[in-house]
């Protein structure tokens, strides 16, 4: 990413790019030079450059497989191997195209604020669990299990002490239930089938109602067949604003970043790079990031150029803020950090388990950018 490019210019120019990375990879892997480069990449890095990515459906994996099939074991009519310089150029071209496609447009956007209906002072949220197609990155559509048709689910944002009702309609082919992860609710509102409630069968509607007890960055998700159901998208942010915010919580930009690593691949807010959303702030602004891990793996989140100040863990304010540049986010955890945006430019921002973020074919998965505009 060019650090000397103004964020707005970069975003504008990147938005004009219509080449999808998947299309590009397919094209590249079918061209003679591209196939040669992919063969070389596969050989150079050993067995499989992208098998660290557990998603068999990731385009990087698919492209890697295509590259391997095209040439790795097919040397019978391979007259002249490309020179190392040509191989490097071909590989770099793939990386560059991936970056230039960012931020790529895709259908559907999750994590948008859900406005409640107010009924006698109660904030009422209607959620319909249903299966929809979901575009994770340009041209890659997957089956998603969603609340209201988006991944992540619509964001619920309330205040400490609010009375909340959540009406769940199940249009899935399986039973389900909602667990409000992090909220210290009465037992019968905890959302775990056969422990605190019966499963909500297909076609049924189930109502949760409670007074919001504790502030912080929380989540809601399925707690039934959850490795599958949460992996497919039944998850969202449940943010509780405190009655008395701490001074350090007064920020200019508030960004929720939900990590997942299920059947859709490595995603931030339901999208894989280059379709991930950049975070944009102006020089001197304070940015809050609310990390939430809905996946099954740890993801150490690394921001280039500026440190992160950790202010809260699982919704609880830390006794004292502390600084880091890489913060490990384990499954189920929420970490809140503040970034003082003091360093202008477009900064890489990614999971530092590198096979979750980059392959021979370029960046993918858990990569985005923080753009600090002058
Ligand atoms: Cu990761």
mmCIF file of N, CA and C in Angstrom, residues 119-207:
data_model
loop_
_atom_site.group_PDB
_atom_site.id
_atom_site.type_symbol
_atom_site.label_atom_id
_atom_site.label_comp_id
_atom_site.label_asym_id
_atom_site.label_seq_id
_atom_site.Cartn_x
_atom_site.Cartn_y
_atom_site.Cartn_z
ATOM 1 N N UNK A 119 -41.894 -0.090 22.351
ATOM 2 C CA UNK A 119 -43.229 -0.505 22.806
ATOM 3 C C UNK A 119 -43.283 -0.344 24.315
ATOM 4 N N UNK A 120 -44.017 0.672 24.768
ATOM 5 C CA UNK A 120 -44.158 0.965 26.206
ATOM 6 C C UNK A 120 -42.795 1.035 26.887
ATOM 7 N N UNK A 121 -41.887 1.747 26.260
ATOM 8 C CA UNK A 121 -40.568 1.967 26.861
ATOM 9 C C UNK A 121 -39.574 0.835 26.641
ATOM 10 N N UNK A 122 -40.013 -0.235 25.988
ATOM 11 C CA UNK A 122 -39.111 -1.358 25.729
ATOM 12 C C UNK A 122 -38.558 -1.230 24.309
ATOM 13 N N UNK A 123 -37.242 -1.420 24.160
ATOM 14 C CA UNK A 123 -36.634 -1.434 22.822
ATOM 15 C C UNK A 123 -36.796 -2.834 22.236
ATOM 16 N N UNK A 124 -37.550 -2.922 21.154
ATOM 17 C CA UNK A 124 -37.878 -4.233 20.576
ATOM 18 C C UNK A 124 -37.104 -4.418 19.269
ATOM 19 N N UNK A 125 -36.392 -5.527 19.196
ATOM 20 C CA UNK A 125 -35.606 -5.856 17.997
ATOM 21 C C UNK A 125 -36.150 -7.141 17.390
ATOM 22 N N UNK A 126 -36.483 -7.086 16.109
ATOM 23 C CA UNK A 126 -36.965 -8.276 15.403
ATOM 24 C C UNK A 126 -35.814 -8.883 14.617
ATOM 25 N N UNK A 127 -35.554 -10.129 14.872
ATOM 26 C CA UNK A 127 -34.488 -10.827 14.153
ATOM 27 C C UNK A 127 -35.067 -12.074 13.497
ATOM 28 N N UNK A 128 -34.838 -12.199 12.202
ATOM 29 C CA UNK A 128 -35.252 -13.403 11.491
ATOM 30 C C UNK A 128 -34.007 -14.165 11.077
ATOM 31 N N UNK A 129 -33.908 -15.392 11.565
ATOM 32 C CA UNK A 129 -32.776 -16.244 11.179
ATOM 33 C C UNK A 129 -33.130 -16.914 9.855
ATOM 34 N N UNK A 130 -32.297 -16.685 8.849
ATOM 35 C CA UNK A 130 -32.601 -17.244 7.526
ATOM 36 C C UNK A 130 -31.318 -17.446 6.714
ATOM 37 N N UNK A 131 -31.454 -18.290 5.701
ATOM 38 C CA UNK A 131 -30.323 -18.619 4.836
ATOM 39 C C UNK A 131 -30.357 -17.697 3.616
ATOM 40 N N UNK A 132 -29.231 -17.088 3.311
ATOM 41 C CA UNK A 132 -29.132 -16.223 2.119
ATOM 42 C C UNK A 132 -27.791 -16.472 1.441
ATOM 43 N N UNK A 133 -27.679 -16.109 0.141
ATOM 44 C CA UNK A 133 -26.352 -16.102 -0.469
ATOM 45 C C UNK A 133 -25.600 -14.864 0.013
ATOM 46 N N UNK A 134 -24.301 -14.987 0.193
ATOM 47 C CA UNK A 134 -23.519 -13.872 0.735
ATOM 48 C C UNK A 134 -22.211 -13.767 -0.041
ATOM 49 N N UNK A 135 -21.910 -12.554 -0.498
ATOM 50 C CA UNK A 135 -20.691 -12.327 -1.281
ATOM 51 C C UNK A 135 -19.562 -11.916 -0.331
ATOM 52 N N UNK A 136 -18.628 -12.817 -0.116
ATOM 53 C CA UNK A 136 -17.549 -12.598 0.848
ATOM 54 C C UNK A 136 -16.448 -11.726 0.246
ATOM 55 N N UNK A 137 -16.182 -11.966 -1.008
ATOM 56 C CA UNK A 137 -15.239 -11.138 -1.764
ATOM 57 C C UNK A 137 -15.749 -11.162 -3.200
ATOM 58 N N UNK A 138 -15.267 -10.268 -4.051
ATOM 59 C CA UNK A 138 -15.891 -10.153 -5.379
ATOM 60 C C UNK A 138 -16.013 -11.501 -6.096
ATOM 61 N N UNK A 139 -17.241 -11.839 -6.404
ATOM 62 C CA UNK A 139 -17.507 -13.043 -7.179
ATOM 63 C C UNK A 139 -17.562 -14.326 -6.375
ATOM 64 N N UNK A 140 -17.192 -14.278 -5.094
ATOM 65 C CA UNK A 140 -17.237 -15.502 -4.282
ATOM 66 C C UNK A 140 -18.460 -15.445 -3.375
ATOM 67 N N UNK A 141 -19.505 -16.182 -3.789
ATOM 68 C CA UNK A 141 -20.754 -16.215 -3.029
ATOM 69 C C UNK A 141 -20.845 -17.536 -2.284
ATOM 70 N N UNK A 142 -21.252 -17.418 -1.021
ATOM 71 C CA UNK A 142 -21.345 -18.590 -0.165
ATOM 72 C C UNK A 142 -22.752 -18.635 0.424
ATOM 73 N N UNK A 143 -23.086 -19.763 1.018
ATOM 74 C CA UNK A 143 -24.340 -19.853 1.767
ATOM 75 C C UNK A 143 -24.090 -19.272 3.148
ATOM 76 N N UNK A 144 -24.927 -18.332 3.538
ATOM 77 C CA UNK A 144 -24.786 -17.746 4.877
ATOM 78 C C UNK A 144 -26.046 -17.984 5.677
ATOM 79 N N UNK A 145 -25.849 -18.269 6.967
ATOM 80 C CA UNK A 145 -26.964 -18.358 7.908
ATOM 81 C C UNK A 145 -26.917 -17.055 8.686
ATOM 82 N N UNK A 146 -28.000 -16.298 8.606
ATOM 83 C CA UNK A 146 -27.937 -14.898 9.033
ATOM 84 C C UNK A 146 -29.081 -14.517 9.966
ATOM 85 N N UNK A 147 -28.882 -13.429 10.668
ATOM 86 C CA UNK A 147 -30.002 -12.694 11.256
ATOM 87 C C UNK A 147 -30.295 -11.540 10.310
ATOM 88 N N UNK A 148 -31.492 -11.508 9.770
ATOM 89 C CA UNK A 148 -31.971 -10.438 8.878
ATOM 90 C C UNK A 148 -31.166 -10.327 7.582
ATOM 91 N N UNK A 149 -30.544 -11.424 7.173
ATOM 92 C CA UNK A 149 -29.960 -11.474 5.832
ATOM 93 C C UNK A 149 -28.580 -10.875 5.685
ATOM 94 N N UNK A 150 -27.905 -10.546 6.792
ATOM 95 C CA UNK A 150 -26.575 -9.943 6.686
ATOM 96 C C UNK A 150 -25.586 -10.594 7.653
ATOM 97 N N UNK A 151 -24.309 -10.536 7.269
ATOM 98 C CA UNK A 151 -23.200 -11.035 8.088
ATOM 99 C C UNK A 151 -22.177 -9.906 8.256
ATOM 100 N N UNK A 152 -21.817 -9.511 9.489
ATOM 101 C CA UNK A 152 -22.464 -9.911 10.729
ATOM 102 C C UNK A 152 -23.914 -9.404 10.767
ATOM 103 N N UNK A 153 -24.636 -9.898 11.763
ATOM 104 C CA UNK A 153 -26.015 -9.458 11.963
ATOM 105 C C UNK A 153 -26.058 -7.953 12.207
ATOM 106 N N UNK A 154 -27.256 -7.357 12.093
ATOM 107 C CA UNK A 154 -27.367 -5.925 12.422
ATOM 108 C C UNK A 154 -26.848 -5.667 13.842
ATOM 109 N N UNK A 155 -26.212 -4.527 13.990
ATOM 110 C CA UNK A 155 -25.644 -4.172 15.293
ATOM 111 C C UNK A 155 -26.746 -3.683 16.239
ATOM 112 N N UNK A 156 -26.776 -4.267 17.429
ATOM 113 C CA UNK A 156 -27.680 -3.786 18.474
ATOM 114 C C UNK A 156 -26.853 -2.921 19.418
ATOM 115 N N UNK A 157 -27.318 -1.693 19.636
ATOM 116 C CA UNK A 157 -26.558 -0.770 20.493
ATOM 117 C C UNK A 157 -27.551 -0.122 21.452
ATOM 118 N N UNK A 158 -27.382 -0.391 22.719
ATOM 119 C CA UNK A 158 -28.311 0.098 23.741
ATOM 120 C C UNK A 158 -27.516 0.757 24.865
ATOM 121 N N UNK A 159 -28.250 1.221 25.882
ATOM 122 C CA UNK A 159 -27.592 1.802 27.056
ATOM 123 C C UNK A 159 -27.797 0.890 28.246
ATOM 124 N N UNK A 160 -26.810 0.926 29.128
ATOM 125 C CA UNK A 160 -26.893 0.237 30.406
ATOM 126 C C UNK A 160 -28.239 0.581 31.062
ATOM 127 N N UNK A 161 -28.976 -0.424 31.498
ATOM 128 C CA UNK A 161 -30.253 -0.171 32.164
ATOM 129 C C UNK A 161 -31.455 -0.175 31.245
ATOM 130 N N UNK A 162 -31.263 -0.214 29.915
ATOM 131 C CA UNK A 162 -32.395 -0.269 28.986
ATOM 132 C C UNK A 162 -33.152 -1.592 29.140
ATOM 133 N N UNK A 163 -34.458 -1.516 28.886
ATOM 134 C CA UNK A 163 -35.257 -2.732 28.785
ATOM 135 C C UNK A 163 -35.295 -3.131 27.313
ATOM 136 N N UNK A 164 -34.933 -4.377 27.030
ATOM 137 C CA UNK A 164 -34.776 -4.838 25.648
ATOM 138 C C UNK A 164 -35.584 -6.110 25.422
ATOM 139 N N UNK A 165 -36.240 -6.165 24.269
ATOM 140 C CA UNK A 165 -36.920 -7.406 23.861
ATOM 141 C C UNK A 165 -36.372 -7.799 22.493
ATOM 142 N N UNK A 166 -35.976 -9.057 22.352
ATOM 143 C CA UNK A 166 -35.490 -9.557 21.068
ATOM 144 C C UNK A 166 -36.424 -10.680 20.631
ATOM 145 N N UNK A 167 -37.058 -10.469 19.477
ATOM 146 C CA UNK A 167 -38.009 -11.453 18.964
ATOM 147 C C UNK A 167 -37.331 -12.204 17.817
ATOM 148 N N UNK A 168 -37.072 -13.478 18.054
ATOM 149 C CA UNK A 168 -36.359 -14.310 17.078
ATOM 150 C C UNK A 168 -37.355 -15.171 16.316
ATOM 151 N N UNK A 169 -37.344 -15.026 14.989
ATOM 152 C CA UNK A 169 -38.138 -15.932 14.143
ATOM 153 C C UNK A 169 -37.162 -16.859 13.433
ATOM 154 N N UNK A 170 -37.419 -18.147 13.531
ATOM 155 C CA UNK A 170 -36.493 -19.120 12.946
ATOM 156 C C UNK A 170 -36.982 -19.605 11.590
ATOM 157 N N UNK A 171 -36.332 -19.153 10.538
ATOM 158 C CA UNK A 171 -36.628 -19.642 9.174
ATOM 159 C C UNK A 171 -35.500 -20.528 8.654
ATOM 160 N N UNK A 172 -34.691 -21.027 9.574
ATOM 161 C CA UNK A 172 -33.606 -21.935 9.194
ATOM 162 C C UNK A 172 -34.136 -23.362 9.060
ATOM 163 N N UNK A 173 -33.382 -24.232 8.407
ATOM 164 C CA UNK A 173 -33.784 -25.642 8.360
ATOM 165 C C UNK A 173 -33.402 -26.412 9.637
ATOM 166 N N UNK A 174 -32.823 -25.737 10.637
ATOM 167 C CA UNK A 174 -32.457 -26.364 11.911
ATOM 168 C C UNK A 174 -33.033 -25.550 13.056
ATOM 169 N N UNK A 175 -33.092 -26.164 14.221
ATOM 170 C CA UNK A 175 -33.406 -25.406 15.429
ATOM 171 C C UNK A 175 -32.267 -24.438 15.721
ATOM 172 N N UNK A 176 -32.561 -23.431 16.531
ATOM 173 C CA UNK A 176 -31.531 -22.468 16.896
ATOM 174 C C UNK A 176 -31.911 -21.805 18.219
ATOM 175 N N UNK A 177 -31.095 -20.825 18.639
ATOM 176 C CA UNK A 177 -31.356 -20.027 19.847
ATOM 177 C C UNK A 177 -30.328 -18.905 19.848
ATOM 178 N N UNK A 178 -30.621 -17.835 20.593
ATOM 179 C CA UNK A 178 -29.660 -16.721 20.677
ATOM 180 C C UNK A 178 -29.084 -16.641 22.084
ATOM 181 N N UNK A 179 -27.765 -16.615 22.145
ATOM 182 C CA UNK A 179 -27.053 -16.351 23.399
ATOM 183 C C UNK A 179 -26.503 -14.937 23.342
ATOM 184 N N UNK A 180 -26.716 -14.180 24.416
ATOM 185 C CA UNK A 180 -26.217 -12.800 24.490
ATOM 186 C C UNK A 180 -24.895 -12.840 25.246
ATOM 187 N N UNK A 181 -23.832 -12.922 24.474
ATOM 188 C CA UNK A 181 -22.501 -13.263 24.980
ATOM 189 C C UNK A 181 -21.866 -12.065 25.704
ATOM 190 N N UNK A 182 -21.693 -12.226 27.010
ATOM 191 C CA UNK A 182 -21.086 -11.163 27.810
ATOM 192 C C UNK A 182 -22.070 -10.459 28.732
ATOM 193 N N UNK A 183 -23.371 -10.557 28.402
ATOM 194 C CA UNK A 183 -24.377 -9.924 29.262
ATOM 195 C C UNK A 183 -24.680 -10.844 30.448
ATOM 196 N N UNK A 184 -24.748 -10.266 31.629
ATOM 197 C CA UNK A 184 -24.981 -11.061 32.840
ATOM 198 C C UNK A 184 -26.486 -11.095 33.118
ATOM 199 N N UNK A 185 -27.169 -11.937 32.360
ATOM 200 C CA UNK A 185 -28.630 -11.963 32.334
ATOM 201 C C UNK A 185 -29.187 -12.959 33.343
ATOM 202 N N UNK A 186 -30.499 -12.826 33.635
ATOM 203 C CA UNK A 186 -31.166 -13.898 34.380
ATOM 204 C C UNK A 186 -31.008 -15.215 33.614
ATOM 205 N N UNK A 187 -30.918 -16.288 34.357
ATOM 206 C CA UNK A 187 -30.605 -17.593 33.774
ATOM 207 C C UNK A 187 -31.494 -17.957 32.583
ATOM 208 N N UNK A 188 -32.807 -17.679 32.705
ATOM 209 C CA UNK A 188 -33.716 -18.153 31.648
ATOM 210 C C UNK A 188 -33.623 -17.326 30.360
ATOM 211 N N UNK A 189 -32.770 -16.299 30.336
ATOM 212 C CA UNK A 189 -32.566 -15.506 29.113
ATOM 213 C C UNK A 189 -31.215 -15.811 28.464
ATOM 214 N N UNK A 190 -30.528 -16.838 28.925
ATOM 215 C CA UNK A 190 -29.142 -17.071 28.492
ATOM 216 C C UNK A 190 -29.022 -17.747 27.128
ATOM 217 N N UNK A 191 -30.104 -18.343 26.641
ATOM 218 C CA UNK A 191 -30.125 -18.766 25.241
ATOM 219 C C UNK A 191 -29.401 -20.050 24.891
ATOM 220 N N UNK A 192 -29.332 -20.994 25.838
ATOM 221 C CA UNK A 192 -28.633 -22.246 25.539
ATOM 222 C C UNK A 192 -29.629 -23.409 25.595
ATOM 223 N N UNK A 193 -29.985 -23.975 24.430
ATOM 224 C CA UNK A 193 -30.982 -25.048 24.410
ATOM 225 C C UNK A 193 -30.643 -26.200 25.365
ATOM 226 N N UNK A 194 -31.672 -26.645 26.055
ATOM 227 C CA UNK A 194 -31.645 -27.749 27.020
ATOM 228 C C UNK A 194 -30.940 -27.374 28.325
ATOM 229 N N UNK A 195 -30.310 -26.207 28.406
ATOM 230 C CA UNK A 195 -29.797 -25.731 29.690
ATOM 231 C C UNK A 195 -30.727 -24.651 30.230
ATOM 232 N N UNK A 196 -31.089 -23.694 29.382
ATOM 233 C CA UNK A 196 -31.934 -22.596 29.883
ATOM 234 C C UNK A 196 -33.235 -22.412 29.106
ATOM 235 N N UNK A 197 -33.412 -23.141 28.004
ATOM 236 C CA UNK A 197 -34.638 -22.992 27.192
ATOM 237 C C UNK A 197 -34.721 -24.171 26.229
ATOM 238 N N UNK A 198 -35.909 -24.406 25.660
ATOM 239 C CA UNK A 198 -35.982 -25.399 24.578
ATOM 240 C C UNK A 198 -35.402 -24.806 23.296
ATOM 241 N N UNK A 199 -34.944 -25.654 22.363
ATOM 242 C CA UNK A 199 -34.503 -25.109 21.081
ATOM 243 C C UNK A 199 -35.673 -24.448 20.361
ATOM 244 N N UNK A 200 -35.372 -23.425 19.588
ATOM 245 C CA UNK A 200 -36.393 -22.763 18.771
ATOM 246 C C UNK A 200 -36.428 -23.506 17.440
ATOM 247 N N UNK A 201 -37.533 -24.218 17.218
ATOM 248 C CA UNK A 201 -37.630 -25.092 16.035
ATOM 249 C C UNK A 201 -37.861 -24.271 14.761
ATOM 250 N N UNK A 202 -37.567 -24.872 13.604
ATOM 251 C CA UNK A 202 -37.869 -24.181 12.346
ATOM 252 C C UNK A 202 -39.340 -23.757 12.303
ATOM 253 N N UNK A 203 -39.573 -22.504 11.945
ATOM 254 C CA UNK A 203 -40.940 -21.973 11.862
ATOM 255 C C UNK A 203 -41.420 -21.334 13.150
ATOM 256 N N UNK A 204 -40.707 -21.546 14.266
ATOM 257 C CA UNK A 204 -41.143 -20.986 15.546
ATOM 258 C C UNK A 204 -40.584 -19.589 15.772
ATOM 259 N N UNK A 205 -41.246 -18.886 16.692
ATOM 260 C CA UNK A 205 -40.772 -17.577 17.138
ATOM 261 C C UNK A 205 -40.538 -17.652 18.646
ATOM 262 N N UNK A 206 -39.489 -17.010 19.114
ATOM 263 C CA UNK A 206 -39.128 -17.060 20.530
ATOM 264 C C UNK A 206 -38.732 -15.653 20.972
ATOM 265 N N UNK A 207 -39.171 -15.279 22.169
ATOM 266 C CA UNK A 207 -38.921 -13.902 22.626
ATOM 267 C C UNK A 207 -38.031 -13.891 23.866
#
